[in-house]
Coordinates of C-alpha atoms and ligand atoms in Angstrom, one line a residue:
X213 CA 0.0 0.0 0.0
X214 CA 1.7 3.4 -0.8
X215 CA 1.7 6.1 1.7
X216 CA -1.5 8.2 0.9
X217 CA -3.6 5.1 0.9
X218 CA -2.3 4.0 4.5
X219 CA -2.9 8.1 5.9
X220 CA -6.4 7.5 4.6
X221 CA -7.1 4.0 5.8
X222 CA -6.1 5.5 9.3
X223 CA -7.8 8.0 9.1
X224 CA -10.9 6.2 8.6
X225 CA -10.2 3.3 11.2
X226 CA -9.5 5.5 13.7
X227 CA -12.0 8.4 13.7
X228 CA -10.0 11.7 12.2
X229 CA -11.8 11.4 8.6
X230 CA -14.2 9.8 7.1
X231 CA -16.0 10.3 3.5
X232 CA -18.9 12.6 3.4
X233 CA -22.4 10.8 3.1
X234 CA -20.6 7.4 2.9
X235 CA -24.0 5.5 3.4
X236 CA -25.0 6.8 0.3
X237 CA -21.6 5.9 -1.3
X238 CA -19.8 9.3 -0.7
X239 CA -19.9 12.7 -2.3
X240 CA -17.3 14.0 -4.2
X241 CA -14.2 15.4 -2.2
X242 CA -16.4 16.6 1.0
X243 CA -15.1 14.7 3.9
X244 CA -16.2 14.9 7.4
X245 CA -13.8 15.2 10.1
X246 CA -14.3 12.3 13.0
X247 CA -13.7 11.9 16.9
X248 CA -10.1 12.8 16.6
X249 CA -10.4 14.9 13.5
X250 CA -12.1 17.2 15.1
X251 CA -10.0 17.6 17.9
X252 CA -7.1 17.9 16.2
X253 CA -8.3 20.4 14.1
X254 CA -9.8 22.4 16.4
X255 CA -5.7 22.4 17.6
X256 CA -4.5 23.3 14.5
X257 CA -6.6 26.5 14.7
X258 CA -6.2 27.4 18.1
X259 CA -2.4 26.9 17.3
X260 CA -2.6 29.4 14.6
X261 CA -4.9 32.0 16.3
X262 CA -2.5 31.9 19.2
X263 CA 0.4 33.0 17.2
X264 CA -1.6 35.8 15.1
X265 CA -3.4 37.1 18.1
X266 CA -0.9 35.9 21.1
X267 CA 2.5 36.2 19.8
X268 CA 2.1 38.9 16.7
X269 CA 1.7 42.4 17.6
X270 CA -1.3 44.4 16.8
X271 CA -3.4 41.8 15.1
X272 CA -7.2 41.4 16.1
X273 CA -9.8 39.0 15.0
X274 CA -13.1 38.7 13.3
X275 CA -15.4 36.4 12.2
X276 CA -17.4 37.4 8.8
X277 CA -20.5 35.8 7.7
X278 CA -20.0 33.3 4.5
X279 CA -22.9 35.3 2.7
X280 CA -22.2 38.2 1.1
X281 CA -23.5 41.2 -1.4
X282 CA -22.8 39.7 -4.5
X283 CA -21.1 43.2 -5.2
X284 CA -18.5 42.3 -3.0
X285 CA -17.1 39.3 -5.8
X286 CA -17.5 42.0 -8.7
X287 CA -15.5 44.4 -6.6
X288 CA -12.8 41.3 -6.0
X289 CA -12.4 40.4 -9.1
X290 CA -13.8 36.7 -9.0
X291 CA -16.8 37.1 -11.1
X292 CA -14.9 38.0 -13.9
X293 CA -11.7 36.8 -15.6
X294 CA -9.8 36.4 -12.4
X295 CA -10.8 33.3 -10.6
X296 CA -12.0 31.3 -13.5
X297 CA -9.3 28.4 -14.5
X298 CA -8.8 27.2 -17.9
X299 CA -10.4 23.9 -18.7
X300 CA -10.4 21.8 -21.6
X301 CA -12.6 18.7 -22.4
X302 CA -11.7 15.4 -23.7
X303 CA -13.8 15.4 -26.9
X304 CA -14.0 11.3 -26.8
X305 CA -14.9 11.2 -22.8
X306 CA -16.1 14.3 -22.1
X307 CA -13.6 14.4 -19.4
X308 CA -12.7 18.0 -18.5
X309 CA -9.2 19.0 -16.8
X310 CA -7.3 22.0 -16.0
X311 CA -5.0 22.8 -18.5
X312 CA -2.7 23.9 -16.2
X313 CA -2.5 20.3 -15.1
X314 CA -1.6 18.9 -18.1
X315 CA 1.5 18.0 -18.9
X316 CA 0.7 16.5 -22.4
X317 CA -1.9 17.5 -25.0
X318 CA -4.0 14.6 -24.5
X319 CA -7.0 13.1 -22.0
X320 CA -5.1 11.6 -19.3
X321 CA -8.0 9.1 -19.1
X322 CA -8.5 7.8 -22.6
X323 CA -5.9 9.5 -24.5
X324 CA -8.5 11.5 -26.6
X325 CA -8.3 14.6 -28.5
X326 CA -9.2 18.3 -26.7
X327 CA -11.1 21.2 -27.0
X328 CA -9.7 24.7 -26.8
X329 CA -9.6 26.2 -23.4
X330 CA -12.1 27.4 -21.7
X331 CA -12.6 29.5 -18.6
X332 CA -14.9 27.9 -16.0
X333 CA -15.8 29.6 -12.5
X334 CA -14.9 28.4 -9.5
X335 CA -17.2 30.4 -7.2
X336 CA -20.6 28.0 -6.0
X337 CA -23.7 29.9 -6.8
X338 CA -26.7 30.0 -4.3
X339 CA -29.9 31.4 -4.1
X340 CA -30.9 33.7 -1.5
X341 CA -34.2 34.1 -0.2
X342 CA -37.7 32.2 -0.8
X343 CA -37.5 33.2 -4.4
X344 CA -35.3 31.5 -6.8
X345 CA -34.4 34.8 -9.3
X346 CA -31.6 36.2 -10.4
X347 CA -32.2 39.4 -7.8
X348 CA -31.0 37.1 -5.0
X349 CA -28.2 34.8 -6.6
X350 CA -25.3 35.2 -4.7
X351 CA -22.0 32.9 -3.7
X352 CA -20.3 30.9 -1.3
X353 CA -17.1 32.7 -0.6
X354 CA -14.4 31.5 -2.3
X355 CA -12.0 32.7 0.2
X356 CA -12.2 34.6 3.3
X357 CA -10.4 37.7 2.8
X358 CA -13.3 39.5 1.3
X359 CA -15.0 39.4 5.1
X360 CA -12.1 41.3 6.0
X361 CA -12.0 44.0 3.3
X362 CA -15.4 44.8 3.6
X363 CA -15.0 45.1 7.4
X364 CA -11.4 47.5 7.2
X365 CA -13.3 50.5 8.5
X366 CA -15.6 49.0 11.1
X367 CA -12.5 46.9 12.4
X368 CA -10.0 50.6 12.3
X369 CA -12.5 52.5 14.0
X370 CA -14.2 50.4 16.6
X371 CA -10.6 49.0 17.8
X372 CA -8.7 52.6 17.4
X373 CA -6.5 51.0 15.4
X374 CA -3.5 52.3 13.6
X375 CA -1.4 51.4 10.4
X376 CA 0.5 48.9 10.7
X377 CA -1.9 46.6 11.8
X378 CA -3.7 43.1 10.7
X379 CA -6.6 41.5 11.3
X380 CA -6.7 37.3 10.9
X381 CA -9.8 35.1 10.6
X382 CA -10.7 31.1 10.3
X383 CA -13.9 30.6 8.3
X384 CA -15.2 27.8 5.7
X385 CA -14.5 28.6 2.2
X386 CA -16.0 27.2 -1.1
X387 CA -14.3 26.4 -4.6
X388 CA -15.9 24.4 -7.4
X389 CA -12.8 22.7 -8.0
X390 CA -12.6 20.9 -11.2
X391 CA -10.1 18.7 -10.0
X392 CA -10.3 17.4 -6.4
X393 CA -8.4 14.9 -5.4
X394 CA -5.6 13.8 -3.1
X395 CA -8.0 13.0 -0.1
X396 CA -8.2 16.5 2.0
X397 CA -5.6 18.3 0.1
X398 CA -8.0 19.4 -3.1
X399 CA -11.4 19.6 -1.7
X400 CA -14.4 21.3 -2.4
X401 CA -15.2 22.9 0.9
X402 CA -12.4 23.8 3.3
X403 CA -11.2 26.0 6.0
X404 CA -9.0 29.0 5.6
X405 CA -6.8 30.3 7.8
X406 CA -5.8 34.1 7.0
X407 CA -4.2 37.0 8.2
X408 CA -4.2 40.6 6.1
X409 CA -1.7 42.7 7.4
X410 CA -2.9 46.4 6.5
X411 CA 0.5 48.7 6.0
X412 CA 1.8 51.7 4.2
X413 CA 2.6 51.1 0.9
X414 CA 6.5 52.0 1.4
X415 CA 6.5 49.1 4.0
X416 CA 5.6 46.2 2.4
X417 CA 9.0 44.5 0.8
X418 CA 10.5 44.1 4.0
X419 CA 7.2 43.1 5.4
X420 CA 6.6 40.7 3.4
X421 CA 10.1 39.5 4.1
X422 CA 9.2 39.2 7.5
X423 CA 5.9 37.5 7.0
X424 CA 8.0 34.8 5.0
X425 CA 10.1 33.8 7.9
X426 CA 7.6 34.1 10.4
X427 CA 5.2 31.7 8.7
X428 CA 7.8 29.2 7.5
X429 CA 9.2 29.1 11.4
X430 CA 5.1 28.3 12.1
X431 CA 5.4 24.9 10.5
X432 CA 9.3 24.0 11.9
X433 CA 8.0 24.8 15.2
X434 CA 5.2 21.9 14.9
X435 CA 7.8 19.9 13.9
X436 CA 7.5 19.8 10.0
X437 CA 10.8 18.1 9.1
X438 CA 12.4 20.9 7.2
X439 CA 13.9 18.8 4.5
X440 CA 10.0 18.7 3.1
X441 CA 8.9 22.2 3.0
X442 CA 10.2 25.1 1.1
X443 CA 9.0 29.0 -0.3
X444 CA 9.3 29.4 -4.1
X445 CA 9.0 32.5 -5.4
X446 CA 6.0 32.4 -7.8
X447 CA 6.5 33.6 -11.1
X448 CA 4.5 36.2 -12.8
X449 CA 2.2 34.7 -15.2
X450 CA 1.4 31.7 -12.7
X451 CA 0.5 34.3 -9.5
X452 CA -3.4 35.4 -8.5
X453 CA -5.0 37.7 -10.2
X454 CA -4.4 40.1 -7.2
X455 CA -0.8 39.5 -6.2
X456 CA 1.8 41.7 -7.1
X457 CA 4.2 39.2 -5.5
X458 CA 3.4 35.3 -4.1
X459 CA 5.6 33.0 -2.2
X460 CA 4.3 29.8 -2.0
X461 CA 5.1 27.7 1.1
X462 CA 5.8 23.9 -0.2
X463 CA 5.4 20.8 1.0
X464 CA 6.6 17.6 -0.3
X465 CA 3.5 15.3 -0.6
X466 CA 3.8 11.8 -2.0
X467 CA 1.8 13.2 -4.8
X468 CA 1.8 15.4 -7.9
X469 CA 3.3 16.3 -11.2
X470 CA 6.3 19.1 -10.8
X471 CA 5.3 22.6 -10.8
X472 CA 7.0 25.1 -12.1
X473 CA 9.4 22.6 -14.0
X474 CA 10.4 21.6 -10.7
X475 CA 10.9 18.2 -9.3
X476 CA 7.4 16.0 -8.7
X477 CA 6.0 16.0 -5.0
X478 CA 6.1 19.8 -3.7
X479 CA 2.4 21.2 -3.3
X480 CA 1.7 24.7 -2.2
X481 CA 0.4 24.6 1.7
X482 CA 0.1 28.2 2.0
X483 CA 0.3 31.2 -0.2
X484 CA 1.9 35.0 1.1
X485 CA 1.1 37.6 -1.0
X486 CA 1.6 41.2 -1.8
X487 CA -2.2 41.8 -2.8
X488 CA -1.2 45.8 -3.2
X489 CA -4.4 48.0 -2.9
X490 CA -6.3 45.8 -5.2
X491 CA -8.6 44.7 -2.8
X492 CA -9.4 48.0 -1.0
X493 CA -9.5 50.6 -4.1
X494 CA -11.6 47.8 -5.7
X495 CA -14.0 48.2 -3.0
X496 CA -13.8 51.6 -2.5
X497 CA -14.8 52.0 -5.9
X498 CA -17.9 49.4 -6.2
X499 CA -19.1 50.4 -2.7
X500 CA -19.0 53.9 -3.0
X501 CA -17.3 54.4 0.5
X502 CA -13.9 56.2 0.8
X503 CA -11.5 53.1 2.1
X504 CA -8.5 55.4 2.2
X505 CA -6.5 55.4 6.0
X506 CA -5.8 58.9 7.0
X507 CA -2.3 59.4 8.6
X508 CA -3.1 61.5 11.1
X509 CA 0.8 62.6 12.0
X510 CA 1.5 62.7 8.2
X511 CA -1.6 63.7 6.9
X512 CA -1.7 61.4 3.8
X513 CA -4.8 59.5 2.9
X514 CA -4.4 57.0 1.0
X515 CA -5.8 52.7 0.1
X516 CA -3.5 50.7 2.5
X517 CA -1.7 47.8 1.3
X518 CA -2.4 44.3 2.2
X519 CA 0.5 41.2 2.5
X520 CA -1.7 38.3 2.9
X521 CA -1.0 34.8 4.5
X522 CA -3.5 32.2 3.5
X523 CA -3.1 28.0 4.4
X524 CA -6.4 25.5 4.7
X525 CA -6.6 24.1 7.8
X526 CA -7.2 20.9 5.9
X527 CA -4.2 21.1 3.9
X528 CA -1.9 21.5 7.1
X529 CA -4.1 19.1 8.5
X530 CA -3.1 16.4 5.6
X531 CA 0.7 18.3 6.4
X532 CA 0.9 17.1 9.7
X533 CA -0.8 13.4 9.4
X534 CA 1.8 12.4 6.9
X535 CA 5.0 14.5 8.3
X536 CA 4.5 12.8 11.6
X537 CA 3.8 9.2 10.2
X538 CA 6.2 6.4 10.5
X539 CA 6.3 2.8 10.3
X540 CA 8.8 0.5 12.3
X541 CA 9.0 -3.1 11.1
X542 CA 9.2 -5.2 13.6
X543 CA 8.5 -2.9 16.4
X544 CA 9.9 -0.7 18.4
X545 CA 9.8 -3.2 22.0
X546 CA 11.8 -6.7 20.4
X547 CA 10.3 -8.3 23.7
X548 CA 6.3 -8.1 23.4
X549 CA 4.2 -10.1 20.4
X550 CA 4.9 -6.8 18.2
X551 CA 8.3 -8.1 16.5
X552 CA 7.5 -8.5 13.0
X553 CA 4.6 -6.7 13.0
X554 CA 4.9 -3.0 11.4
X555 CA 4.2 -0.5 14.2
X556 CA 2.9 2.5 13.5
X557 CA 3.7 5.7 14.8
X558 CA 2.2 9.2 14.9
X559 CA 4.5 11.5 16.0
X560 CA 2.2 14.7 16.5
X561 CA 3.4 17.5 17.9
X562 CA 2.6 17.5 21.5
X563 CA 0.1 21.1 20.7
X564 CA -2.0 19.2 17.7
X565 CA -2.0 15.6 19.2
X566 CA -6.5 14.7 19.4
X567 CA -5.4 12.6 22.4
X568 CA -2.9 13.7 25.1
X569 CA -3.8 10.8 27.5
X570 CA -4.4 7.7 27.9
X571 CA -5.3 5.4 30.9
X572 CA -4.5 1.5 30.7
X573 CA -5.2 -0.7 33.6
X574 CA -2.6 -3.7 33.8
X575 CA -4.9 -6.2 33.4
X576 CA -8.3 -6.6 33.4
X577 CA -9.3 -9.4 35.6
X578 CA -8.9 -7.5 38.4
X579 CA -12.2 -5.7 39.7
X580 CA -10.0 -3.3 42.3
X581 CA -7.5 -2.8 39.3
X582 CA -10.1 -1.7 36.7
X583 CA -12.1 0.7 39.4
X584 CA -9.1 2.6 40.3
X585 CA -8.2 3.0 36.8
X586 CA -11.4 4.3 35.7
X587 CA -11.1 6.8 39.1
X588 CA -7.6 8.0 37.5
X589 CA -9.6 8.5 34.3
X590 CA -12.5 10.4 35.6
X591 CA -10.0 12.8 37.3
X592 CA -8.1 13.8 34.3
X593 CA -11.2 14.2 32.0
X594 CA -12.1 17.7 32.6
X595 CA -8.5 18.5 32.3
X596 CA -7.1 16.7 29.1
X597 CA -8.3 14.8 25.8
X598 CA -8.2 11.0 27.5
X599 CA -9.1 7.6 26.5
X600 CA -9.4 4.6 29.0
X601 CA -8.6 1.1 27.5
X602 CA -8.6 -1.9 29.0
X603 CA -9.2 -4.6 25.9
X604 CA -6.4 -6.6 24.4
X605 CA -2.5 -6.8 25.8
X606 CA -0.7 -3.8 27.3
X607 CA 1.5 -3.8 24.9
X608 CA -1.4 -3.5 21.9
X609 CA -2.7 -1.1 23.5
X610 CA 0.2 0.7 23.5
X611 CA 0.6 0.7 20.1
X612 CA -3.1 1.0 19.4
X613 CA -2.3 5.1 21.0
X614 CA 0.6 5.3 19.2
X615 CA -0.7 5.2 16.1
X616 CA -3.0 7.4 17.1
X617 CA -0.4 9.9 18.5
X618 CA -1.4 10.2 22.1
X619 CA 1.0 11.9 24.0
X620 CA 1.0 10.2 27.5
X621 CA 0.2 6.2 28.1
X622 CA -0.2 5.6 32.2
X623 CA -0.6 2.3 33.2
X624 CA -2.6 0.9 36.5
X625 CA -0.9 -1.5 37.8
X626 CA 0.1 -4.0 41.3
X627 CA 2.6 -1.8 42.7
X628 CA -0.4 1.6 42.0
X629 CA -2.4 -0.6 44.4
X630 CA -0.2 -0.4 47.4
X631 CA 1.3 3.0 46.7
X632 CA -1.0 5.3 44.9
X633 CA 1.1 5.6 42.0
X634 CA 1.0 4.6 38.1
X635 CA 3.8 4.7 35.2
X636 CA 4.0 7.5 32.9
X637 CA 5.1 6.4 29.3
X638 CA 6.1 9.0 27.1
X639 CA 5.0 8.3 23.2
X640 CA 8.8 9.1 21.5
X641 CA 10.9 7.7 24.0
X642 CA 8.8 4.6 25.5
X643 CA 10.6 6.1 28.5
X644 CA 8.3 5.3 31.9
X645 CA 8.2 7.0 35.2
X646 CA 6.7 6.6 38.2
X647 CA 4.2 9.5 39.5
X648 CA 2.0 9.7 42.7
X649 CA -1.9 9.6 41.3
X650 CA -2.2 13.1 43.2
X651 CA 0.4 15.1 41.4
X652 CA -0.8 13.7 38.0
X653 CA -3.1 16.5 36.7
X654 CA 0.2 19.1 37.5
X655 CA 2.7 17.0 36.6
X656 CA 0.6 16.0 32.9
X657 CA 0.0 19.5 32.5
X658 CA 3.7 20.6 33.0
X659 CA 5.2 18.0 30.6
X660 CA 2.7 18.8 27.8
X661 CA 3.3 23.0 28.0
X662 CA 7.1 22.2 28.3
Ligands
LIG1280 P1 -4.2 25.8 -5.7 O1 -3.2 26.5 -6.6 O2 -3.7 24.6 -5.0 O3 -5.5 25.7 -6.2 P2 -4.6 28.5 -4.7 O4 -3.3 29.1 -5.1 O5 -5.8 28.7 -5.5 O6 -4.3 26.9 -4.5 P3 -5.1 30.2 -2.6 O7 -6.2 30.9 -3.3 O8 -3.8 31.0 -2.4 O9 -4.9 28.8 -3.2 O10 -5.6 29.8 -1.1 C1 -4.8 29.8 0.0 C2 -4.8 28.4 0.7 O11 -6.1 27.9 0.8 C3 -4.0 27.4 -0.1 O12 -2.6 27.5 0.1 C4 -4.6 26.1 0.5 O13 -3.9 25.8 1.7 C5 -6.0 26.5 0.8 N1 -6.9 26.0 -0.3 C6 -7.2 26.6 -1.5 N2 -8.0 25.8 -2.3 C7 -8.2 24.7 -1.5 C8 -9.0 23.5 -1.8 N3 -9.7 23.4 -2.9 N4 -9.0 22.5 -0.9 C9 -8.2 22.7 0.3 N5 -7.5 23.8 0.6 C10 -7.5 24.8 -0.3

């Protein structure tokens, strides 16, 4: 089995993802995100917000509605020319691809002739209202910026804000891809993370610069082995309609034909770009409403400019499933039933891990065994992410949360009877350590912030 096919078999099998509408045989590229899915999504973005809102200066939040004026995709340029892709159709199979995709001039599928290109709109349509007419068509956003845009002067005003400053959301976005594909990494509906940093035109090279470094540090400091991500400078006539520059953060995913000429495998994760006052002068000019910041020391008005940094939670999420996969054959413990069996092991970091804890009585033929463990079990619950297992060998149970990426295995045992203590086993190192049941909720809590 090659690696994508394993990431999604786990996935399923133990509760992060799982097809959308499966009972009804699935439904192209949505997914829904399971028990541990959720959780570790939910990380992801609190991980992110954290650092926009936490560790950047001078960046608030917001959180725009999905729905919008239709004006506001006229004003951004994705009702006309600008988000459309170029697709051409197999003329045998009706198959249509984007022609940026295509490395030869024929259907991949059957090896038919094509049609000419032509431009196709990723934006989803919907109808607004209890009348189906063309007065209330409007769209799903197609990326979560726009919220922000139309929000620049409530946001300035209301927080007393003053250029530099940015303002980061995490919202649900909607593209009618063409081509899906590659489990979460192409999908139809997905999460944005995005931050627009509002600054004086002058300022923006060496902010950009530093929004480069800053976002590429993000994914070393989750661990992202740094050997699989880069930033490539995107050339001109492959950049957004919007961007006057774009830096692509990479990733190398067991998938995909080389970009760029490049070599096969790196995918963009994230995008930074220098959007100029495309966005605001765009809307000051379909809106009606003067957008222009007034400098109140320099007393210059003028359309800030906006370096963007965009990444689907999805995508990372897919980013930090298959960075922190490994396989061991034979097993890591040459002693317990494991040897030659492959192991598997999820090697979260310690912030995005679903499941921090988990509680593993010895054995379970022991009634006073099983009771305390559940007691050790219900005290750490309102505290942590835990699972309590008892079924099957300690050992496969072990493994069973390793592959899951739990953090902490502590095991119930005889010696816990007499002295009130259990064994701590850390997930990398298998190390184990003793720790008095009463100190556990400080102790756990000091091991995972360390
Ligand atoms: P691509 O070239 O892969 O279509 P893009 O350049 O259109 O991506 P942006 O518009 O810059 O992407 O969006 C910013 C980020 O949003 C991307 O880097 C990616 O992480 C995420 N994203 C965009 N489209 C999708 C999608 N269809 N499914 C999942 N995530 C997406």
């Amino acid at each position: 089995m090659d690696l994508m096919s394993k990431i999604v078999s786990l996935s399923k099998r133990r509760g992060f993802i799982f097809p959308s509408s499966e009972i009804y045989g699935g439904f192209g590229s949505c997914y829904d995100f399971g028990p541990l899915g959720v959780e570790m999504k939910n990380n992801i973005k609190k991980v992110w917000w954290d650092e926009m809102t936490k560790k950047q200066e001078n960046i608030v939040g917001l959180d725009a509605s999905i729905l919008m004026r239709p004006e506001v995709w006229k004003a951004s340029g994705h009702l006309t020319a600008g988000f459309a892709d170029e697709l051409v159709e197999c003329k045998k199979c009706h198959h249509r691809f984007r022609k940026d995709f295509l490395e030869e001039k024929k259907c991949p599928d059957c090896g038919g002739g094509l049609t000419e290109p032509k431009k196709f709109n990723l934006m989803m349509k919907t109808f607004v209202g209890p009348v189906e007419d063309e007065a209330a068509v409007t769209y799903l956003r197609a990326e979560t910026c726009q919220g922000i845009y139309v929000n620049f002067l409530n946001v300035l005003n209301s927080m007393r804000l003053k250029i530099p400053f940015g303002i980061c959301q995490i919202g649900k976005a909607f593209r009618n891809e063409i081509t899906p594909g590659n489990f979460i990494y192409r999908v139809r509906e997905f999460e944005q993370m995005e931050m627009q940093w509002f600054c004086h035109p002058k300022e923006t090279d060496k902010l950009f610069d530093y929004w480069k470094k800053e976002r590429i540090n993000w994914y070393l400091n989750l661990g992202i082995k740094k050997e699989n991500l880069r930033a490539i400078e995107v050339p001109k006539k492959e950049r957004a309609h919007y961007a006057k520059r774009q830096v692509d953060i990479e990733y190398k995913f067991p998938f995909g034909s080389p970009r760029f000429g490049g070599e096969a495998g790196w995918n963009e994760i994230e995008g930074i770009h220098n959007r100029g006052d495309w966005d605001l002068s765009n809307h000051s000019k379909h809106s009606g409403e003067d957008l222009r910041y007034f400098d109140e020391e320099t007393k210059e008005r003028y359309h800030p400019h906006i370096i963007e940094t965009s990444v689907g939670v999805d995508r990372s999420f897919l980013v930090f499933l298959i960075d922190a996969y490994q396989e061991i054959k034979g097993g890591r413990t040459k002693t317990t039933e494991a040897t030659k069996e492959i192991e598997v092991l999820l090697k979260l970091d310690k912030k995005l891990a679903p499941t921090k804890v988990a509680v593993l009585p010895l054995v379970r033929n022991k009634p006073k065994l099983i009771k305390k463990a559940k007691e050790v079990f219900k005290l750490l619950k309102p505290h942590f992410i835990v699972q309590y297992d008892e079924l099957g060998s300690i050992g496969r149970r072990y493994r069973r949360q390793d592959e899951i990426g739990t953090i902490f295995c502590l095991t119930y045992d005889f010696q816990s009877l007499k002295d009130n203590t259990l064994t701590i086993r850390d997930r990398n190192t298998m190390k184990q350590e003793r720790v008095k049941v009463k100190d556990l909720v400080k102790v756990l809590k000091e091991k995972l912030e360390k």
